[in-house]
GROMACS .gro file of C-alpha atoms in nm:
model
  313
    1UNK     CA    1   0.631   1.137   5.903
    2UNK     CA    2   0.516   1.477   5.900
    3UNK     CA    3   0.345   1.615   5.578
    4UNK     CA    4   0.337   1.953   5.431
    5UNK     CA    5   0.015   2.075   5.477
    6UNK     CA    6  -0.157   2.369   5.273
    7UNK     CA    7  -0.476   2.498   5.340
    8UNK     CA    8  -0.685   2.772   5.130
    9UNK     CA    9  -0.507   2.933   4.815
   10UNK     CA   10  -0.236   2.728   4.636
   11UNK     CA   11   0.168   2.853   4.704
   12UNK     CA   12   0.328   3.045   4.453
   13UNK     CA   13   0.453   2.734   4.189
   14UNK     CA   14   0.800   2.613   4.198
   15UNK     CA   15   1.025   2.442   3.972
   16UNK     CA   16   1.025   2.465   3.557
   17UNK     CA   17   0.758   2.690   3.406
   18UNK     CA   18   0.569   2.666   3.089
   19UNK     CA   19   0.406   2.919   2.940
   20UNK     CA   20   0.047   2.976   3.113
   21UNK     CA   21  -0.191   2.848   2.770
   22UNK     CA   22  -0.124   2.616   2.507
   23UNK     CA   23  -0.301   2.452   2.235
   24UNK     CA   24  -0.467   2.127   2.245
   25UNK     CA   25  -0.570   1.787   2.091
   26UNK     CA   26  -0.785   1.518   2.216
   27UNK     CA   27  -0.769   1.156   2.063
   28UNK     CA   28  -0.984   0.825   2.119
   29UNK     CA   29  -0.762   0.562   2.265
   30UNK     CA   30  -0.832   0.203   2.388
   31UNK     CA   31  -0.639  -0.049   2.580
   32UNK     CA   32  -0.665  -0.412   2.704
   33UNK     CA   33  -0.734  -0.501   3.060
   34UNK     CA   34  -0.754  -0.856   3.090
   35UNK     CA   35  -0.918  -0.923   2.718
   36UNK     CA   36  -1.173  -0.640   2.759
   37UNK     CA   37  -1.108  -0.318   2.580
   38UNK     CA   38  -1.119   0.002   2.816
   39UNK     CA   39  -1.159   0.338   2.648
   40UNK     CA   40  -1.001   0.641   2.668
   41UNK     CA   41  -0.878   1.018   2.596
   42UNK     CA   42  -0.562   1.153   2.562
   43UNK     CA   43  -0.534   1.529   2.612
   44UNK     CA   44  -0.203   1.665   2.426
   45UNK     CA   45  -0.060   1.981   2.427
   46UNK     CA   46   0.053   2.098   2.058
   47UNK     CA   47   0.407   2.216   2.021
   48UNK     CA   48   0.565   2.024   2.367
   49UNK     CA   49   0.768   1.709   2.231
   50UNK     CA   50   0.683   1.441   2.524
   51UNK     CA   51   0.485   1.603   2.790
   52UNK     CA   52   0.435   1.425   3.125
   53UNK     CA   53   0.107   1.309   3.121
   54UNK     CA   54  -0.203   1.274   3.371
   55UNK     CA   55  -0.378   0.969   3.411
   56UNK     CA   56  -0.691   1.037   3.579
   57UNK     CA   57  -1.013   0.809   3.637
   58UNK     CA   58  -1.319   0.928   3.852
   59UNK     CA   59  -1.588   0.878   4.108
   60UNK     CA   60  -1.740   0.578   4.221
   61UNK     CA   61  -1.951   0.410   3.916
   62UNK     CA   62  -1.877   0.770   3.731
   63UNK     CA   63  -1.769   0.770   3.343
   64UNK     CA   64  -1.472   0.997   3.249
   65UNK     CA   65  -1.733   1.271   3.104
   66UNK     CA   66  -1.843   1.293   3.469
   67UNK     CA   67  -1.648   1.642   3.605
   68UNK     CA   68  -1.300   1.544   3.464
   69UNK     CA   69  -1.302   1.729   3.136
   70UNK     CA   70  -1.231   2.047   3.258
   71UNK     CA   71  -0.882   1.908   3.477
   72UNK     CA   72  -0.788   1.742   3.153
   73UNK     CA   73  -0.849   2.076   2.935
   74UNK     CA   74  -0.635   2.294   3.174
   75UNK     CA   75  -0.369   2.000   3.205
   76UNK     CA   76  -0.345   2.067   2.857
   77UNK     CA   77  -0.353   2.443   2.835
   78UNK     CA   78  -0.076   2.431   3.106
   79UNK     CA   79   0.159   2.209   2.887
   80UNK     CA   80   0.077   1.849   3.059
   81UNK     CA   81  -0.113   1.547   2.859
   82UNK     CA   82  -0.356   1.359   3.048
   83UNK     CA   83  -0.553   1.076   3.025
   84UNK     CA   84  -0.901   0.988   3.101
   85UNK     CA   85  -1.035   0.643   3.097
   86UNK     CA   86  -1.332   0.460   3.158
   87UNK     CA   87  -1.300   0.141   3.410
   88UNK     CA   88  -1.423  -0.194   3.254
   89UNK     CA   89  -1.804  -0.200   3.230
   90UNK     CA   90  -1.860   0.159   3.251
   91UNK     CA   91  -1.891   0.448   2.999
   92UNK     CA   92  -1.750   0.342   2.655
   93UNK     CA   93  -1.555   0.039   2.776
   94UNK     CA   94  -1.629  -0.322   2.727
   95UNK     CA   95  -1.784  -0.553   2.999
   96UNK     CA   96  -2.110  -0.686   3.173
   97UNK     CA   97  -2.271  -0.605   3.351
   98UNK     CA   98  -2.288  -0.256   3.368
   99UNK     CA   99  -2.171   0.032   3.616
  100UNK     CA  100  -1.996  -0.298   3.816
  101UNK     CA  101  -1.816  -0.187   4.100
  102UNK     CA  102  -1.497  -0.395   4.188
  103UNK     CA  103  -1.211  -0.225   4.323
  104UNK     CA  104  -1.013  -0.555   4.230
  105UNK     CA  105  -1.069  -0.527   3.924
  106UNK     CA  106  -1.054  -0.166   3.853
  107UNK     CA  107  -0.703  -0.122   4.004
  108UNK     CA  108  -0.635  -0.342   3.765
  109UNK     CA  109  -0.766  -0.159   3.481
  110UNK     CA  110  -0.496   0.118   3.621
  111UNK     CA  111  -0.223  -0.093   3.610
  112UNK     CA  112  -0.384  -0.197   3.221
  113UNK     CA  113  -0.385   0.196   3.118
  114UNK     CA  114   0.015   0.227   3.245
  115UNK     CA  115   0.064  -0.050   3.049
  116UNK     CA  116  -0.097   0.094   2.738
  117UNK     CA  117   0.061   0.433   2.769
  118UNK     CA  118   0.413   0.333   2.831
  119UNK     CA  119   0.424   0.219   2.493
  120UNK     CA  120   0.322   0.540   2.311
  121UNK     CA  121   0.606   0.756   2.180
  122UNK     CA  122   0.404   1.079   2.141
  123UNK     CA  123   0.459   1.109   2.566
  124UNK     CA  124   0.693   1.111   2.842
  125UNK     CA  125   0.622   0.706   2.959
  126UNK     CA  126   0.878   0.815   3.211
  127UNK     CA  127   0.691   1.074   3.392
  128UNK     CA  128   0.344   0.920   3.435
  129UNK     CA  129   0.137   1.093   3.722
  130UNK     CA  130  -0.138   0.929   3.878
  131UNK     CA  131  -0.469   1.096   3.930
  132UNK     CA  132  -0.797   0.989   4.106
  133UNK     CA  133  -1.088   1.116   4.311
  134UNK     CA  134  -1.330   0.976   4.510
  135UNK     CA  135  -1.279   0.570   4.521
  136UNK     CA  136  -1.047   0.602   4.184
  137UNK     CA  137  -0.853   0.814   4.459
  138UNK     CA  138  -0.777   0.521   4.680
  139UNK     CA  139  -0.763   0.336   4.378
  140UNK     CA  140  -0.486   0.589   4.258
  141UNK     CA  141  -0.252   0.559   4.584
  142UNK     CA  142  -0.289   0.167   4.552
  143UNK     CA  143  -0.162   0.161   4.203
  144UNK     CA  144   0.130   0.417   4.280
  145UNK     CA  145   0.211   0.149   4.550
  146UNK     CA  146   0.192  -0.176   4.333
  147UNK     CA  147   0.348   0.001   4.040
  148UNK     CA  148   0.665   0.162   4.176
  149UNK     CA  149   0.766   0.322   3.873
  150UNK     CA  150   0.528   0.630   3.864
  151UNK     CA  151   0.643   1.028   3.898
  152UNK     CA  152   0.376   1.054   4.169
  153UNK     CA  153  -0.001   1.058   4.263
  154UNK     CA  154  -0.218   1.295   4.330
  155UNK     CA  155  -0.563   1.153   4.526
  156UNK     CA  156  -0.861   1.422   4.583
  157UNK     CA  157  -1.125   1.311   4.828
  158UNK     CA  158  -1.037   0.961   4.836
  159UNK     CA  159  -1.225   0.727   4.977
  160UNK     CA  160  -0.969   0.508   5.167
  161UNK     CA  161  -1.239   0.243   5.272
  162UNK     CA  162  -1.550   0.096   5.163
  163UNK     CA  163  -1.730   0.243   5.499
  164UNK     CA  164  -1.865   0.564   5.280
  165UNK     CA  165  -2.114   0.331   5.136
  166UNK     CA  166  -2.203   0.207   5.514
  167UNK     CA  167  -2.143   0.486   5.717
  168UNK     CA  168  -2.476   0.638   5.850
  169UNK     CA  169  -2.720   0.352   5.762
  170UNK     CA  170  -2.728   0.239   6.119
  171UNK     CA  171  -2.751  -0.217   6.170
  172UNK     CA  172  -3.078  -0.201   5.993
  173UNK     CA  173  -2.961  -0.033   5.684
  174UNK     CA  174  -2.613  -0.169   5.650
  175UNK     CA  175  -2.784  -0.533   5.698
  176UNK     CA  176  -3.041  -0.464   5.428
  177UNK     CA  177  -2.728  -0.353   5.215
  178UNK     CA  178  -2.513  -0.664   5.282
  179UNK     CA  179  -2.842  -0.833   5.197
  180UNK     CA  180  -2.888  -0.681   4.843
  181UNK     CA  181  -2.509  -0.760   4.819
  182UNK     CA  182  -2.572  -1.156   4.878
  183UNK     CA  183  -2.904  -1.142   4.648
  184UNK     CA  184  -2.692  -1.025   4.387
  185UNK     CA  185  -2.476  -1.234   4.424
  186UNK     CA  186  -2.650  -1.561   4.380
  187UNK     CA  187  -2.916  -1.403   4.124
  188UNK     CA  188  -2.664  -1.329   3.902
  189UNK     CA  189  -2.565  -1.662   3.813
  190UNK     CA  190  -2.912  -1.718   3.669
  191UNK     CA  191  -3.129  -1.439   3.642
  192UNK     CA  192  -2.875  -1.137   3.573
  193UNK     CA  193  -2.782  -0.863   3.835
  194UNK     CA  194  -2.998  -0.745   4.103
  195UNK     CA  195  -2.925  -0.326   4.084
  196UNK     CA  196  -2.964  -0.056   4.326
  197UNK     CA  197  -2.957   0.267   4.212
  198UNK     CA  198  -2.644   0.462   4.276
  199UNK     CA  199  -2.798   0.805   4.403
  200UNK     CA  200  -3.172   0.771   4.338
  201UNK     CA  201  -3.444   0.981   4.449
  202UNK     CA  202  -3.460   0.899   4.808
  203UNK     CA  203  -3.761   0.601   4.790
  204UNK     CA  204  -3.548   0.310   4.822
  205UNK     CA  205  -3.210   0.224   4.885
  206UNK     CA  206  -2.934   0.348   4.693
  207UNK     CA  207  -2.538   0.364   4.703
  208UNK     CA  208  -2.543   0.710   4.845
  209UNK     CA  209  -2.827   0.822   5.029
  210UNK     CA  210  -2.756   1.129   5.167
  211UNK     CA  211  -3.019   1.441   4.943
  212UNK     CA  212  -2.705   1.663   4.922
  213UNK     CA  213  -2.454   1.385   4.780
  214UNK     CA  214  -2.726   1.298   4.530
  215UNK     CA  215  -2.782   1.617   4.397
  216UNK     CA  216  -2.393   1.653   4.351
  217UNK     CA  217  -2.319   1.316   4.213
  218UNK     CA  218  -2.648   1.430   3.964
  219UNK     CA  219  -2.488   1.781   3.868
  220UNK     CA  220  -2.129   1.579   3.721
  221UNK     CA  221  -2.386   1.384   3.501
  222UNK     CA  222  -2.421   1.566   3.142
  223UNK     CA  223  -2.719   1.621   2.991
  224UNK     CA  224  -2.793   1.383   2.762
  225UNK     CA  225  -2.573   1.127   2.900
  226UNK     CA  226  -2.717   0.737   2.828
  227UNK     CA  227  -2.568   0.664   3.174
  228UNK     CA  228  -2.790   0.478   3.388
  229UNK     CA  229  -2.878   0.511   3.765
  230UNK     CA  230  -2.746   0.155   3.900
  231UNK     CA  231  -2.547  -0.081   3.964
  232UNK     CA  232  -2.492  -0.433   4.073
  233UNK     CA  233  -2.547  -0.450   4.474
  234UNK     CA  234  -2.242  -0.689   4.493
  235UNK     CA  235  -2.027  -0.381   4.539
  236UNK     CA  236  -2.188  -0.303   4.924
  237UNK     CA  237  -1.971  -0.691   4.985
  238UNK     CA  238  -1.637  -0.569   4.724
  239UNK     CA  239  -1.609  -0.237   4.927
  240UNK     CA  240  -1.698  -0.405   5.254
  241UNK     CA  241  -1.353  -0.521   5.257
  242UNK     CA  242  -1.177  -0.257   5.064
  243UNK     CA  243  -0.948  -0.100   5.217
  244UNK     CA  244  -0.694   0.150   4.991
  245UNK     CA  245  -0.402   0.113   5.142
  246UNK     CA  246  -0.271  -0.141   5.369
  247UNK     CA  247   0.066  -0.055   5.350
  248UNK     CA  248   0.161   0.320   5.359
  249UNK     CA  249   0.531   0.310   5.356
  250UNK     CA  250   0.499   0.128   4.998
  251UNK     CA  251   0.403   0.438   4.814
  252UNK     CA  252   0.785   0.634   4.739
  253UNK     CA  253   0.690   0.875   4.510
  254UNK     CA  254   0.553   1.226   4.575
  255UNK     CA  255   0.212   1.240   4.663
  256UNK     CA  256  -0.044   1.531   4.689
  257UNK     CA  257  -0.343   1.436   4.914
  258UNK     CA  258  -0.677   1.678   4.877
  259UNK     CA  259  -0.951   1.675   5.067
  260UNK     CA  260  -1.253   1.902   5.193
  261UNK     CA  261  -1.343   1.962   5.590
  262UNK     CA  262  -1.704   1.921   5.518
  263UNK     CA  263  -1.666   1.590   5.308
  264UNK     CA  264  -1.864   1.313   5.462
  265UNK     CA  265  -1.779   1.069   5.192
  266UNK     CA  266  -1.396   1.066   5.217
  267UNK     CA  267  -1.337   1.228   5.575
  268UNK     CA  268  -1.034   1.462   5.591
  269UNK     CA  269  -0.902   1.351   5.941
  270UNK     CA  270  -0.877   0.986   5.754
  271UNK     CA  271  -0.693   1.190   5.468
  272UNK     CA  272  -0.509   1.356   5.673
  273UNK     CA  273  -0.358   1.052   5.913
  274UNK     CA  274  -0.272   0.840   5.613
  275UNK     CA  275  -0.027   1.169   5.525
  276UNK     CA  276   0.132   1.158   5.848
  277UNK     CA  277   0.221   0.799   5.715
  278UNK     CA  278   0.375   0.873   5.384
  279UNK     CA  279   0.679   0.924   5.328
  280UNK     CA  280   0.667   1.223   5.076
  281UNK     CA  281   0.339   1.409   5.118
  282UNK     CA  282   0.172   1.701   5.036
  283UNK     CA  283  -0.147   1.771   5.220
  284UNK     CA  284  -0.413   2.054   5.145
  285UNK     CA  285  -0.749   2.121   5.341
  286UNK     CA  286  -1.030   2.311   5.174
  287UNK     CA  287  -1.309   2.413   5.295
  288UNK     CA  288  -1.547   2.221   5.074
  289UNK     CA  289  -1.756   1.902   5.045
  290UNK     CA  290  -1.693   1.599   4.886
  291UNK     CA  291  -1.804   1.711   4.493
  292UNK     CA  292  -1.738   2.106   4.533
  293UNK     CA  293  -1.421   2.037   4.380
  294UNK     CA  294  -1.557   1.977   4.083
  295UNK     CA  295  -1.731   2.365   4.059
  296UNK     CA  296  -1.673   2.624   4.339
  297UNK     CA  297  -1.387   2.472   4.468
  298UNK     CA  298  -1.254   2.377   4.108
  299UNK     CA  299  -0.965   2.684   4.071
  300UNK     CA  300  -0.824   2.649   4.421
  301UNK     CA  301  -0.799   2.263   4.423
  302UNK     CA  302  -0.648   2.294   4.014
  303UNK     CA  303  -0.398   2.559   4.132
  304UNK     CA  304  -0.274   2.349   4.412
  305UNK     CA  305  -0.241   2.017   4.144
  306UNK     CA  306  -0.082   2.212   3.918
  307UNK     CA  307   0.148   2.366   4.218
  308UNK     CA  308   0.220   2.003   4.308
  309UNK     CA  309   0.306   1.879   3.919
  310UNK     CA  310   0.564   2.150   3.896
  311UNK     CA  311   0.719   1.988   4.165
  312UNK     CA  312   0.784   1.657   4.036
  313UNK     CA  313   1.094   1.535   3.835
   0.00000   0.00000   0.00000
């Protein structure tokens, strides 16, 4: 099926306005995901009585402080609560060992956070809207899928396979990869984790590899932040075999696909063909890399979510 497909500025908003600024809180919340407690914050607009709310999660081994404050903040402002949360083992959340990558596990952390917020009365449980970028974007469409229940999902730059982690190694490098994978593996049982970093500084292997994705991925970090530069090399075997979405047609709510032309990480003709597969898309094209949505590219790609949310019943 054919998608709508928007490229450049965002179209002039349809369906029920609210006025363009409001007031906002922010509050600390934690849920369970399978006995470990994942933490959270809820954005909340003051004076709307249950607002539709945002949940959002971000890049690959990322914590929520990394780039998604400022979505959340204008969410807010525009009259919409969202919801950022940290996966298991990352950020403020509980687990061992740290920074693990495992899209298993972290889609089910998703399903854990729906959980958690359809029991809160201060929101619209009804109209939950799914938001990810990066590998929490293919994470996004798969929960949309196995959840059924959602208002929609919006995905931005998602990776839709675990070959972003591969692709442009060459055999040599996505051997040695594989290999720090298997070493992990096994030295985990006695000796802890064997780590790679996730960006580096170019003299050994790392996640991503590429100078201009480092610097990016480096420029979401805050200053000051205790995160740390690793993370368990199983993930080059977890994402080996990830794929987002093996069943298209199993996603019926509105979705809102984003990607950039010059993105390397998430490639938009990928993006692009999984829209033609949906059954109610929305696709825009920006000119823009993988992380320029997060600062040049932050106002078009916000106008064009926001566009989308005013959409969806």
């Amino acid at each position: 099926m054919s998608a709508w497909r928007h490229r450049g500025e965002p179209p002039a908003a349809r369906g029920p306005r609210r006025p363009s600024h409001f007031e906002y809180s922010r509050v600390a919340l934690t849920f369970d995901s399978e006995g470990s407690n994942c933490a959270g914050w809820l954005y909340r607009p003051d004076g709307v009585e249950s607002p539709p709310v945002v949940v959002m999660a971000g890049e690959l081994a990322a914590e929520r402080r990394f780039g998604l404050r400022p979505y959340a903040e204008r969410l807010a402002e525009a009259g919409y609560a969202a919801f950022l949360f940290d996966y298991r083992h990352t950020g403020d959340s509980d687990g061992e060992p740290r920074n693990l990558v495992d899209p298993d596990s972290q889609i089910v952390d998703w399903h854990a956070a729906l959980s958690g917020l359809r029991g809160r009365d201060e929101i619209d449980s009804r109209s939950l809207v799914l938001w990810g970028a990066g590998l929490s974007g293919g994470y996004a469409l798969r929960a949309a899928a196995e959840d059924g229940r959602v208002a929609a999902v919006a995905a931005q730059n998602p990776m839709l396979d675990g070959k972003a982690v591969t692709r442009g190694r060459g055999v040599k490098g996505a051997l040695a990869a594989l290999a720090a994978g298997v070493r992990d593996r096994l030295q985990s049982r006695l000796l802890g984790p064997y780590r790679v970093p996730v960006v580096g500084d170019g003299s050994s292997m790392a996640v991503f590899e590429d100078p201009g994705v480092r610097a990016a991925y480096r420029d979401l970090v805050p200053p000051g932040s205790a995160w740390r530069d690793e993370t368990p090399a199983r993930l080059f075997l977890s994402l080996l075999r990830y794929r987002a979405l093996p069943d298209p047609d199993a996603i019926t709510c509105p979705t809102l696909l984003v990607s950039g032309t010059r993105d390397d990480l998430a490639p938009a003709d990928a993006v692009a063909a999984l829209a033609d597969e949906l059954p109610d898309a929305t696709l825009v094209e920006l000119p823009a890399g993988h992380f320029d949505h997060y600062d040049r590219a932050f106002e078009q790609t916000f106008g064009h979510l926001l566009s989308f949310l005013r959409t969806v019943r």
